[in-house]
Amino acid sequence: IPVDPFDLVIFGGTGDLARRKILPGLFRRYCAGQMPPEARVIGAARAEMDDAAYREMIGEAIAEFGDGKAVDQDKLSAFLETLSYVAIDARGETGWRALAGHMRRKVVRAFYFSVAPGLFGDLAERLNAHGLTDDDSRIVVEKPFGRDLASARQLNQDLAAFFDERQIYRIDHYLGKETVQNLMAVRFGNMLFEPLWNSQFVDHIQITVAETVGVGGRGDYYDKSGAMRDMVQNHLMQLLCLIAMEPPARFDPDAVRDEKLKVIRALEPVQPHHIVRGQYSADPDDPESLPDYRTAVENPKSRTESFIALKTHIANWRWAATPFYLRTGKRMVARSSEISIVFKDTPHSIFGEEAGRHRNVLSIRLQPNEGIKLSVTIKEPGPGGMRLIDVPLDMTFADALGPDGAENVDAYERLIMDVIRGNQTLFMRGDEVEAAWAWTDPIIEGWTNRGDVPKPYDSHSAGPDAAAQLMRRDNRDWREVT
Ligand code: BG6
């Protein structure tokens, strides 16, 4: 179903995100018939160039960063016709009148701030001063949304000076991933899980987001952020909220976000001995192309973490006795994002301990091979007597629906279409972001004050040994990163 006609202005229209994600994503929606032909996309950035040069740049980006399938050249030409370009100065007057000349009446107006957060306030102010927005206009902002509570508050205030909260779409692309939404469907669309979804039946929950890539060319940004700010405060926190929240009364933006906010506010401060920070070492087999973290960020004394593992609790009736373990890192052994709900042992084994015992685990895999599996215990087939084994009950939709049953939609495609539809459910509200920083700040302050130095870990490993110890002390283990 096509969305309403729109004018989408992308500030930072020549940047990495626009070329890698936003425009290839829009092209896919165009091919799928969801982006109406009357929609217009206006790239805006500092560089001088004309529409033809911009279209050429984006055509190349789609070839390079598209989904790898052959590009339909007729559709690509038609899509590129919807693009235009305006050279603009976010802090000056250049380009704003030209931009105003591009905007049409009676279509949805959306402004994507794909720029450094330091420019959010300037853009908001100029959009307003030049009369480019109305009550129904939307603005989309990317992470990082601040680097601590104070800066996030400031950004919220800068935006609130010109826009209502219902107009502001704060992107966390993890919320746009297919399985994240499926997680809500599984939790709230079935009778099976919700009665067991609490400390009485759940032993612990673990969330792992492992990446094989290093910091690449983003060393400058990353070294000032680290895994806590780059991944935990936003992506892992959002996953934790969706797992832990109470059932919202409706699947609507504020009902969902109210419940998520309650979870963040109920998070306990993390004890220093419940955190392990790590920094990756060079790959001994290939130290030239895969250097150690400090070389990669060109900061020989860096104390920034490229890996973090921590244990936290949610202080409410549902979860007080269930620990949540979070782990994320770069240059790990495999790319794998998985949430595991590990259920408790059965209270008594009628088969005797020698039959073996297994725990039910509901694993929700975001990537790769997305899907949801429930491990259940059955009898080992055959004549060997009553021995128990673990088998996965596979709820992977791609298998269940067949190869044509599920369309693969990238997170950015889905989220941009949601902006045009005016649906904020998968976007973070200002108070959520602030609450997440309020929980994160003391943790970071703690290790800064203690002069904590991250532990080295081998490239292509599961992180520092201390992370495994964090679990073992509790008689638990991390799930293998595969
Ligand atoms: C980004 C982080 O938000 O998410 C990156 O800044 C990280 O450091 C990326 O690599 C991971 O996203 P995905 O979708 O590849 O898991």
CSV table of C-alpha atoms and ligand atoms in Angstrom, one decimal:
chain,number,residue,atom,x,y,z
A,1,ILE,CA,0.0,0.0,0.0
A,2,PRO,CA,1.6,3.3,-1.0
A,3,VAL,CA,2.1,6.0,1.6
A,4,ASP,CA,0.8,9.5,1.1
A,5,PRO,CA,2.8,11.7,-1.3
A,6,PHE,CA,5.6,13.4,0.6
A,7,ASP,CA,8.5,15.9,0.3
A,8,LEU,CA,11.5,14.4,2.2
A,9,VAL,CA,14.4,16.7,2.8
A,10,ILE,CA,17.6,14.9,3.8
A,11,PHE,CA,20.1,17.2,5.5
A,12,GLY,CA,23.4,15.5,5.1
A,13,GLY,CA,22.1,14.2,1.8
A,14,THR,CA,25.6,13.4,0.5
A,15,GLY,CA,26.7,11.7,3.7
A,16,ASP,CA,27.4,8.1,4.5
A,17,LEU,CA,24.1,7.3,6.0
A,18,ALA,CA,22.2,8.9,3.1
A,19,ARG,CA,24.2,6.9,0.5
A,20,ARG,CA,24.4,3.6,2.4
A,21,LYS,CA,21.0,3.4,3.9
A,22,ILE,CA,18.4,6.1,3.4
A,23,LEU,CA,18.4,6.4,-0.4
A,24,PRO,CA,19.0,2.7,-1.2
A,25,GLY,CA,16.1,2.0,1.2
A,26,LEU,CA,13.8,4.5,-0.4
A,27,PHE,CA,14.7,3.0,-3.8
A,28,ARG,CA,13.6,-0.4,-2.6
A,29,ARG,CA,10.3,1.0,-1.3
A,30,TYR,CA,9.9,2.7,-4.7
A,31,CYS,CA,10.4,-0.6,-6.5
A,32,ALA,CA,7.9,-2.2,-4.1
A,33,GLY,CA,5.3,0.4,-5.1
A,34,GLN,CA,5.2,1.9,-1.6
A,35,MET,CA,6.9,5.2,-2.4
A,36,PRO,CA,4.3,7.0,-4.6
A,37,PRO,CA,5.7,8.4,-7.9
A,38,GLU,CA,4.6,11.9,-6.8
A,39,ALA,CA,6.9,11.8,-3.8
A,40,ARG,CA,10.0,14.0,-3.9
A,41,VAL,CA,13.3,13.7,-2.1
A,42,ILE,CA,15.6,16.7,-1.7
A,43,GLY,CA,19.2,16.2,-0.8
A,44,ALA,CA,20.7,19.1,1.1
A,45,ALA,CA,24.3,19.5,2.1
A,46,ARG,CA,27.1,22.0,1.9
A,47,ALA,CA,28.8,21.0,-1.3
A,48,GLU,CA,27.8,22.8,-4.5
A,49,MET,CA,26.3,20.5,-7.1
A,50,ASP,CA,23.4,20.4,-9.5
A,51,ASP,CA,20.5,17.9,-9.6
A,52,ALA,CA,22.2,15.8,-12.3
A,53,ALA,CA,25.4,15.4,-10.3
A,54,TYR,CA,23.4,14.4,-7.2
A,55,ARG,CA,21.3,11.9,-9.1
A,56,GLU,CA,24.5,10.4,-10.5
A,57,MET,CA,26.0,10.2,-7.0
A,58,ILE,CA,22.9,8.4,-5.6
A,59,GLY,CA,22.7,6.1,-8.6
A,60,GLU,CA,26.2,5.0,-7.8
A,61,ALA,CA,25.4,4.6,-4.2
A,62,ILE,CA,22.4,2.4,-5.0
A,63,ALA,CA,24.6,0.2,-7.2
A,64,GLU,CA,27.2,-0.1,-4.4
A,65,PHE,CA,25.1,-0.3,-1.3
A,66,GLY,CA,21.8,-1.8,-2.6
A,67,ASP,CA,20.8,-5.4,-1.7
A,68,GLY,CA,23.1,-6.9,-4.3
A,69,LYS,CA,20.3,-7.8,-6.7
A,70,ALA,CA,20.5,-6.6,-10.2
A,71,VAL,CA,19.1,-3.0,-10.4
A,72,ASP,CA,16.1,-2.5,-12.7
A,73,GLN,CA,17.6,0.5,-14.7
A,74,ASP,CA,14.2,1.8,-15.8
A,75,LYS,CA,13.0,1.9,-12.2
A,76,LEU,CA,16.3,3.5,-11.1
A,77,SER,CA,16.0,6.3,-13.7
A,78,ALA,CA,12.4,7.0,-12.7
A,79,PHE,CA,13.4,7.0,-9.0
A,80,LEU,CA,16.3,9.3,-9.6
A,81,GLU,CA,13.9,11.7,-11.3
A,82,THR,CA,12.2,12.2,-7.9
A,83,LEU,CA,15.5,13.5,-6.5
A,84,SER,CA,16.8,17.1,-6.4
A,85,TYR,CA,19.6,18.8,-4.6
A,86,VAL,CA,20.0,22.1,-2.7
A,87,ALA,CA,23.4,23.4,-1.4
A,88,ILE,CA,22.7,24.7,2.0
A,89,ASP,CA,24.4,26.2,5.0
A,90,ALA,CA,22.9,25.0,8.2
A,91,ARG,CA,24.3,27.9,10.2
A,92,GLY,CA,24.0,30.6,7.5
A,93,GLU,CA,21.4,31.9,5.1
A,94,THR,CA,22.7,30.1,1.9
A,95,GLY,CA,20.2,27.8,0.2
A,96,TRP,CA,17.2,28.2,2.4
A,97,ARG,CA,15.1,30.2,-0.1
A,98,ALA,CA,16.0,27.7,-2.8
A,99,LEU,CA,14.8,24.9,-0.5
A,100,ALA,CA,11.6,26.7,0.2
A,101,GLY,CA,11.1,26.9,-3.6
A,102,HIS,CA,11.2,23.1,-3.7
A,103,MET,CA,8.6,22.4,-1.1
A,104,ARG,CA,5.0,21.7,-2.2
A,105,ARG,CA,1.7,22.3,-0.4
A,106,LYS,CA,-0.6,19.6,0.6
A,107,VAL,CA,2.0,16.8,0.9
A,108,VAL,CA,3.6,15.4,4.0
A,109,ARG,CA,6.8,17.2,4.8
A,110,ALA,CA,9.6,15.3,6.5
A,111,PHE,CA,13.0,16.6,7.3
A,112,TYR,CA,15.7,14.1,8.0
A,113,PHE,CA,18.6,15.4,10.2
A,114,SER,CA,21.3,13.1,9.1
A,115,VAL,CA,24.0,15.4,10.4
A,116,ALA,CA,26.0,15.9,13.6
A,117,PRO,CA,23.8,16.5,16.6
A,118,GLY,CA,25.5,19.9,17.1
A,119,LEU,CA,23.5,21.1,14.1
A,120,PHE,CA,20.0,19.9,15.2
A,121,GLY,CA,19.2,23.1,16.9
A,122,ASP,CA,20.4,25.3,14.0
A,123,LEU,CA,18.4,23.3,11.5
A,124,ALA,CA,15.2,23.4,13.6
A,125,GLU,CA,15.6,27.2,14.0
A,126,ARG,CA,16.1,27.9,10.3
A,127,LEU,CA,13.3,25.6,9.2
A,128,ASN,CA,11.1,27.6,11.4
A,129,ALA,CA,12.5,31.0,10.5
A,130,HIS,CA,12.0,30.3,6.8
A,131,GLY,CA,8.4,29.0,7.3
A,132,LEU,CA,9.2,25.6,5.9
A,133,THR,CA,7.3,23.6,8.5
A,134,ASP,CA,3.7,23.4,9.5
A,135,ASP,CA,1.9,21.5,12.3
A,136,ASP,CA,2.0,18.3,10.5
A,137,SER,CA,5.7,18.4,9.4
A,138,ARG,CA,8.0,15.7,10.9
A,139,ILE,CA,11.6,15.8,11.7
A,140,VAL,CA,13.8,12.7,11.9
A,141,VAL,CA,16.9,12.6,14.1
A,142,GLU,CA,19.7,10.1,14.1
A,143,LYS,CA,21.8,8.9,17.0
A,144,PRO,CA,23.9,9.8,18.8
A,145,PHE,CA,21.2,11.6,20.7
A,146,GLY,CA,23.6,13.3,23.1
A,147,ARG,CA,26.5,11.8,25.0
A,148,ASP,CA,25.1,12.1,28.5
A,149,LEU,CA,21.9,13.3,30.2
A,150,ALA,CA,22.8,17.0,30.1
A,151,SER,CA,23.5,17.1,26.3
A,152,ALA,CA,20.4,14.9,25.5
A,153,ARG,CA,18.2,17.3,27.6
A,154,GLN,CA,19.7,20.2,25.7
A,155,LEU,CA,19.0,18.6,22.3
A,156,ASN,CA,15.4,17.8,23.4
A,157,GLN,CA,15.0,21.5,24.4
A,158,ASP,CA,16.4,22.7,21.2
A,159,LEU,CA,14.0,20.7,19.2
A,160,ALA,CA,11.0,21.3,21.5
A,161,ALA,CA,11.5,25.1,20.9
A,162,PHE,CA,10.1,24.6,17.4
A,163,PHE,CA,8.4,21.1,17.3
A,164,ASP,CA,5.9,19.1,19.3
A,165,GLU,CA,7.0,15.7,20.6
A,166,ARG,CA,4.5,14.2,18.1
A,167,GLN,CA,6.5,15.6,15.3
A,168,ILE,CA,9.9,14.3,16.4
A,169,TYR,CA,11.1,10.9,15.2
A,170,ARG,CA,14.3,9.7,17.1
A,171,ILE,CA,15.7,6.8,15.2
A,172,ASP,CA,17.0,3.7,16.8
A,173,HIS,CA,17.4,1.4,13.8
A,174,TYR,CA,17.3,-1.7,16.1
A,175,LEU,CA,13.6,-1.0,16.5
A,176,GLY,CA,13.1,-1.3,12.8
A,177,LYS,CA,14.5,-4.8,12.6
A,178,GLU,CA,11.9,-7.4,11.6
A,179,THR,CA,12.5,-9.8,14.5
A,180,VAL,CA,12.2,-7.0,17.0
A,181,GLN,CA,8.6,-6.5,15.9
A,182,ASN,CA,8.1,-10.2,15.8
A,183,LEU,CA,9.3,-10.4,19.4
A,184,MET,CA,6.2,-8.2,20.3
A,185,ALA,CA,4.0,-10.4,18.2
A,186,VAL,CA,5.2,-13.6,19.9
A,187,ARG,CA,4.9,-12.1,23.4
A,188,PHE,CA,1.5,-10.5,23.0
A,189,GLY,CA,-0.1,-12.5,20.3
A,190,ASN,CA,0.2,-15.9,22.1
A,191,MET,CA,-1.2,-17.2,25.3
A,192,LEU,CA,1.8,-19.5,25.8
A,193,PHE,CA,4.5,-17.1,26.9
A,194,GLU,CA,3.1,-14.3,28.9
A,195,PRO,CA,2.1,-16.3,32.0
A,196,LEU,CA,5.7,-17.6,32.2
A,197,TRP,CA,7.3,-14.2,31.5
A,198,ASN,CA,8.5,-13.3,35.0
A,199,SER,CA,11.0,-14.1,37.8
A,200,GLN,CA,9.1,-17.1,38.9
A,201,PHE,CA,9.8,-19.0,35.7
A,202,VAL,CA,12.7,-17.1,34.0
A,203,ASP,CA,16.1,-17.8,35.4
A,204,HIS,CA,17.9,-15.0,33.5
A,205,ILE,CA,17.9,-13.1,30.3
A,206,GLN,CA,20.9,-12.4,28.1
A,207,ILE,CA,21.2,-10.0,25.2
A,208,THR,CA,24.3,-10.3,23.0
A,209,VAL,CA,25.1,-8.0,20.1
A,210,ALA,CA,28.4,-9.3,18.7
A,211,GLU,CA,30.1,-7.7,15.6
A,212,THR,CA,33.1,-9.0,13.7
A,213,VAL,CA,33.9,-5.5,12.3
A,214,GLY,CA,36.3,-3.2,14.2
A,215,VAL,CA,35.9,0.5,14.5
A,216,GLY,CA,36.9,0.9,10.8
A,217,GLY,CA,37.1,4.5,9.7
A,218,ARG,CA,35.0,5.8,12.6
A,219,GLY,CA,37.8,5.9,15.1
A,220,ASP,CA,37.4,9.5,15.8
A,221,TYR,CA,33.8,9.3,16.8
A,222,TYR,CA,34.0,5.9,18.4
A,223,ASP,CA,37.0,6.6,20.7
A,224,LYS,CA,34.9,9.4,22.3
A,225,SER,CA,31.9,7.1,22.7
A,226,GLY,CA,32.8,3.5,23.4
A,227,ALA,CA,30.5,0.5,23.4
A,228,MET,CA,28.4,1.8,26.3
A,229,ARG,CA,27.3,5.0,24.5
A,230,ASP,CA,27.4,3.6,21.0
A,231,MET,CA,25.4,0.4,21.6
A,232,VAL,CA,24.2,-0.2,25.2
A,233,GLN,CA,22.5,3.1,26.0
A,234,ASN,CA,20.4,2.9,22.9
A,235,HIS,CA,20.2,-0.4,21.0
A,236,LEU,CA,20.6,-2.9,23.8
A,237,MET,CA,18.5,-0.8,26.1
A,238,GLN,CA,15.6,-0.8,23.6
A,239,LEU,CA,15.8,-4.5,23.3
A,240,LEU,CA,15.8,-4.9,27.0
A,241,CYS,CA,12.7,-2.7,27.3
A,242,LEU,CA,10.7,-4.7,24.7
A,243,ILE,CA,11.5,-7.9,26.6
A,244,ALA,CA,10.8,-6.6,30.0
A,245,MET,CA,7.9,-4.2,29.6
A,246,GLU,CA,4.4,-4.8,30.8
A,247,PRO,CA,1.9,-5.5,28.1
A,248,PRO,CA,0.8,-2.2,26.7
A,249,ALA,CA,-3.0,-1.8,26.5
A,250,ARG,CA,-2.8,-1.0,22.7
A,251,PHE,CA,-0.1,-1.2,20.1
A,252,ASP,CA,0.1,2.5,19.8
A,253,PRO,CA,3.1,4.8,20.2
A,254,ASP,CA,2.5,6.3,23.6
A,255,ALA,CA,1.1,3.1,25.1
A,256,VAL,CA,4.2,1.2,24.1
A,257,ARG,CA,6.6,4.0,25.0
A,258,ASP,CA,5.0,4.6,28.4
A,259,GLU,CA,5.7,0.9,29.3
A,260,LYS,CA,9.3,1.1,28.0
A,261,LEU,CA,10.0,4.2,30.1
A,262,LYS,CA,8.8,2.4,33.2
A,263,VAL,CA,11.4,-0.3,32.6
A,264,ILE,CA,14.3,2.1,32.2
A,265,ARG,CA,13.2,4.0,35.3
A,266,ALA,CA,13.2,0.7,37.3
A,267,LEU,CA,16.7,-0.3,36.2
A,268,GLU,CA,19.0,-0.6,39.2
A,269,PRO,CA,22.4,1.1,39.2
A,270,VAL,CA,25.0,-1.3,38.0
A,271,GLN,CA,27.6,-2.4,40.6
A,272,PRO,CA,31.2,-1.8,39.4
A,273,HIS,CA,32.1,-5.5,39.8
A,274,HIS,CA,29.2,-6.4,37.5
A,275,ILE,CA,30.8,-4.7,34.5
A,276,VAL,CA,33.6,-5.9,32.3
A,277,ARG,CA,35.1,-3.6,29.7
A,278,GLY,CA,37.4,-4.8,26.9
A,279,GLN,CA,39.5,-3.5,24.1
A,280,TYR,CA,40.4,-5.7,21.1
A,281,SER,CA,44.0,-6.7,20.3
A,282,ALA,CA,45.5,-7.1,16.8
A,283,ASP,CA,44.7,-10.2,14.9
A,284,PRO,CA,47.9,-12.2,15.3
A,285,ASP,CA,47.4,-13.7,11.8
A,286,ASP,CA,46.8,-10.4,10.1
A,287,PRO,CA,48.0,-7.5,12.3
A,288,GLU,CA,48.4,-5.2,9.3
A,289,SER,CA,44.8,-5.2,8.1
A,290,LEU,CA,43.3,-5.9,11.5
A,291,PRO,CA,45.2,-3.7,13.9
A,292,ASP,CA,44.5,-3.5,17.6
A,293,TYR,CA,41.9,-1.0,18.9
A,294,ARG,CA,44.4,1.7,20.0
A,295,THR,CA,46.1,1.7,16.6
A,296,ALA,CA,42.8,1.8,14.8
A,297,VAL,CA,41.7,4.9,16.7
A,298,GLU,CA,45.2,6.4,16.6
A,299,ASN,CA,45.2,6.9,20.4
A,300,PRO,CA,47.9,4.8,22.0
A,301,LYS,CA,46.6,5.5,25.5
A,302,SER,CA,42.9,5.1,24.8
A,303,ARG,CA,40.8,3.8,27.7
A,304,THR,CA,37.6,3.5,25.6
A,305,GLU,CA,35.9,0.1,25.5
A,306,SER,CA,35.1,-1.7,22.3
A,307,PHE,CA,33.4,-4.5,24.4
A,308,ILE,CA,31.2,-4.4,27.4
A,309,ALA,CA,29.4,-7.0,29.4
A,310,LEU,CA,27.3,-6.2,32.4
A,311,LYS,CA,24.7,-7.5,34.8
A,312,THR,CA,21.7,-5.5,35.8
A,313,HIS,CA,18.4,-5.9,37.6
A,314,ILE,CA,14.9,-4.4,37.0
A,315,ALA,CA,13.5,-3.5,40.4
A,316,ASN,CA,9.9,-4.3,39.9
A,317,TRP,CA,7.5,-7.2,40.9
A,318,ARG,CA,7.9,-9.0,37.6
A,319,TRP,CA,11.6,-9.1,37.3
A,320,ALA,CA,13.3,-8.3,40.7
A,321,ALA,CA,14.8,-11.8,41.0
A,322,THR,CA,15.9,-12.2,37.3
A,323,PRO,CA,19.2,-10.9,36.3
A,324,PHE,CA,19.7,-9.3,32.8
A,325,TYR,CA,23.1,-9.8,31.3
A,326,LEU,CA,24.0,-7.6,28.4
A,327,ARG,CA,27.1,-8.0,26.1
A,328,THR,CA,28.3,-6.3,23.0
A,329,GLY,CA,31.6,-5.8,21.3
A,330,LYS,CA,33.5,-5.2,18.1
A,331,ARG,CA,35.9,-7.7,16.4
A,332,MET,CA,34.3,-10.7,18.0
A,333,VAL,CA,34.2,-14.2,16.8
A,334,ALA,CA,31.0,-13.9,14.8
A,335,ARG,CA,28.3,-11.4,13.9
A,336,SER,CA,25.4,-12.4,16.0
A,337,SER,CA,22.6,-10.5,17.8
A,338,GLU,CA,20.5,-12.6,20.0
A,339,ILE,CA,18.2,-12.3,23.0
A,340,SER,CA,17.8,-15.5,25.1
A,341,ILE,CA,15.2,-16.0,27.7
A,342,VAL,CA,16.5,-18.8,29.8
A,343,PHE,CA,13.8,-20.5,31.8
A,344,LYS,CA,14.3,-22.2,35.2
A,345,ASP,CA,14.9,-25.9,35.7
A,346,THR,CA,11.8,-28.1,36.2
A,347,PRO,CA,11.3,-28.3,40.0
A,348,HIS,CA,11.8,-32.1,40.0
A,349,SER,CA,13.0,-34.6,37.4
A,350,ILE,CA,10.8,-37.7,37.4
A,351,PHE,CA,13.3,-39.4,35.1
A,352,GLY,CA,16.2,-39.2,37.5
A,353,GLU,CA,19.2,-36.9,37.1
A,354,GLU,CA,20.9,-39.5,34.9
A,355,ALA,CA,18.3,-38.9,32.2
A,356,GLY,CA,19.8,-35.4,31.8
A,357,ARG,CA,18.1,-32.1,32.3
A,358,HIS,CA,17.7,-29.3,29.9
A,359,ARG,CA,16.3,-25.8,30.3
A,360,ASN,CA,13.8,-24.2,27.9
A,361,VAL,CA,15.4,-21.3,26.1
A,362,LEU,CA,13.5,-18.9,23.9
A,363,SER,CA,16.1,-17.4,21.6
A,364,ILE,CA,15.2,-14.4,19.5
A,365,ARG,CA,17.8,-13.9,16.8
A,366,LEU,CA,18.0,-10.5,15.2
A,367,GLN,CA,20.8,-11.2,12.7
A,368,PRO,CA,22.0,-13.0,10.8
A,369,ASN,CA,19.5,-15.9,10.1
A,370,GLU,CA,16.8,-14.0,11.9
A,371,GLY,CA,14.2,-16.0,13.7
A,372,ILE,CA,12.8,-17.2,16.9
A,373,LYS,CA,13.4,-20.6,18.4
A,374,LEU,CA,12.3,-22.4,21.5
A,375,SER,CA,14.4,-25.2,22.8
A,376,VAL,CA,12.2,-27.9,24.3
A,377,THR,CA,13.1,-31.2,25.9
A,378,ILE,CA,12.0,-34.5,24.4
A,379,LYS,CA,13.0,-38.1,24.7
A,380,GLU,CA,16.0,-39.1,22.6
A,381,PRO,CA,14.5,-41.3,19.9
A,382,GLY,CA,15.5,-44.9,19.8
A,383,PRO,CA,15.9,-47.8,22.1
A,384,GLY,CA,18.4,-46.2,24.5
A,385,GLY,CA,15.8,-45.8,27.3
A,386,MET,CA,14.6,-42.6,28.8
A,387,ARG,CA,17.2,-40.1,27.9
A,388,LEU,CA,16.3,-36.5,27.4
A,389,ILE,CA,17.6,-34.2,24.7
A,390,ASP,CA,17.0,-30.7,23.6
A,391,VAL,CA,15.4,-29.9,20.3
A,392,PRO,CA,14.6,-26.5,18.8
A,393,LEU,CA,11.0,-25.6,17.9
A,394,ASP,CA,11.7,-23.3,15.1
A,395,MET,CA,9.5,-20.2,14.6
A,396,THR,CA,11.6,-18.7,11.9
A,397,PHE,CA,9.2,-17.0,9.7
A,398,ALA,CA,11.2,-17.4,6.5
A,399,ASP,CA,10.9,-21.2,6.9
A,400,ALA,CA,7.3,-21.2,8.0
A,401,LEU,CA,6.1,-18.9,5.2
A,402,GLY,CA,8.3,-20.2,2.4
A,403,PRO,CA,10.9,-18.3,0.4
A,404,ASP,CA,8.4,-15.9,-1.0
A,405,GLY,CA,6.3,-15.5,2.1
A,406,ALA,CA,8.3,-12.8,3.8
A,407,GLU,CA,9.7,-9.7,2.2
A,408,ASN,CA,13.1,-8.6,3.5
A,409,VAL,CA,12.7,-5.0,4.5
A,410,ASP,CA,15.7,-3.2,6.0
A,411,ALA,CA,15.2,-1.3,9.2
A,412,TYR,CA,15.7,2.1,7.6
A,413,GLU,CA,13.1,1.4,4.9
A,414,ARG,CA,10.5,0.5,7.4
A,415,LEU,CA,11.3,3.4,9.7
A,416,ILE,CA,11.2,6.0,6.9
A,417,MET,CA,7.8,4.7,5.8
A,418,ASP,CA,6.6,4.9,9.4
A,419,VAL,CA,7.6,8.6,9.5
A,420,ILE,CA,5.5,9.3,6.4
A,421,ARG,CA,2.6,7.4,7.9
A,422,GLY,CA,3.0,9.3,11.1
A,423,ASN,CA,3.5,6.3,13.3
A,424,GLN,CA,5.9,6.9,16.2
A,425,THR,CA,5.7,3.4,17.8
A,426,LEU,CA,9.2,2.4,16.7
A,427,PHE,CA,10.8,5.7,17.6
A,428,MET,CA,12.2,6.8,20.9
A,429,ARG,CA,10.4,9.4,22.9
A,430,GLY,CA,12.5,12.3,24.4
A,431,ASP,CA,11.8,11.1,28.0
A,432,GLU,CA,13.0,7.6,27.2
A,433,VAL,CA,16.3,8.8,25.9
A,434,GLU,CA,16.8,11.0,28.9
A,435,ALA,CA,16.0,8.1,31.3
A,436,ALA,CA,18.4,5.9,29.5
A,437,TRP,CA,21.2,8.4,29.9
A,438,ALA,CA,20.3,8.9,33.5
A,439,TRP,CA,21.0,5.2,34.0
A,440,THR,CA,24.2,5.2,31.8
A,441,ASP,CA,25.9,8.4,33.2
A,442,PRO,CA,26.8,7.1,36.7
A,443,ILE,CA,28.2,3.9,35.2
A,444,ILE,CA,30.5,5.8,32.9
A,445,GLU,CA,31.4,8.3,35.6
A,446,GLY,CA,32.2,5.4,37.9
A,447,TRP,CA,34.9,3.9,35.6
A,448,THR,CA,36.2,7.3,34.6
A,449,ASN,CA,36.7,8.3,38.3
A,450,ARG,CA,38.3,4.9,39.0
A,451,GLY,CA,40.7,5.3,36.0
A,452,ASP,CA,39.4,1.9,34.8
A,453,VAL,CA,41.5,0.4,32.0
A,454,PRO,CA,39.6,-2.0,29.6
A,455,LYS,CA,40.9,-5.6,29.5
A,456,PRO,CA,42.5,-6.7,26.2
A,457,TYR,CA,40.8,-9.4,24.3
A,458,ASP,CA,41.8,-11.4,21.2
A,459,SER,CA,40.3,-10.4,17.9
A,460,HIS,CA,37.7,-13.0,16.9
A,461,SER,CA,37.0,-14.2,20.4
A,462,ALA,CA,34.0,-13.9,22.7
A,463,GLY,CA,35.6,-11.0,24.6
A,464,PRO,CA,37.8,-10.9,27.7
A,465,ASP,CA,37.8,-13.9,30.0
A,466,ALA,CA,36.5,-11.7,32.7
A,467,ALA,CA,33.2,-11.5,30.8
A,468,ALA,CA,32.8,-15.3,31.1
A,469,GLN,CA,33.7,-15.1,34.8
A,470,LEU,CA,30.9,-12.6,35.3
A,471,MET,CA,28.5,-15.3,34.4
A,472,ARG,CA,30.3,-18.2,35.9
A,473,ARG,CA,30.3,-16.6,39.3
A,474,ASP,CA,26.5,-16.9,39.1
A,475,ASN,CA,26.7,-20.5,37.9
A,476,ARG,CA,25.6,-19.5,34.4
A,477,ASP,CA,27.2,-19.3,31.0
A,478,TRP,CA,26.9,-17.0,28.0
A,479,ARG,CA,25.4,-18.6,25.0
A,480,GLU,CA,27.9,-19.3,22.4
A,481,VAL,CA,28.4,-16.6,19.8
A,482,THR,CA,27.8,-18.2,16.5
B,1,BG6,C1,25.4,1.6,15.1
B,1,BG6,C2,26.7,1.7,15.8
B,1,BG6,O1,24.4,2.3,15.7
B,1,BG6,O2,25.0,0.2,15.1
B,1,BG6,C3,27.7,0.9,15.1
B,1,BG6,O3,27.1,3.1,15.8
B,1,BG6,C4,27.3,-0.5,15.0
B,1,BG6,O4,29.0,1.0,15.9
B,1,BG6,C5,25.9,-0.6,14.3
B,1,BG6,O5,28.2,-1.2,14.2
B,1,BG6,C6,25.4,-2.0,14.4
B,1,BG6,O6,24.2,-2.0,13.6
B,1,BG6,P1,23.7,-3.4,12.8
B,1,BG6,O7,22.4,-3.1,12.3
B,1,BG6,O8,24.8,-3.7,11.8
B,1,BG6,O9,23.7,-4.4,13.9
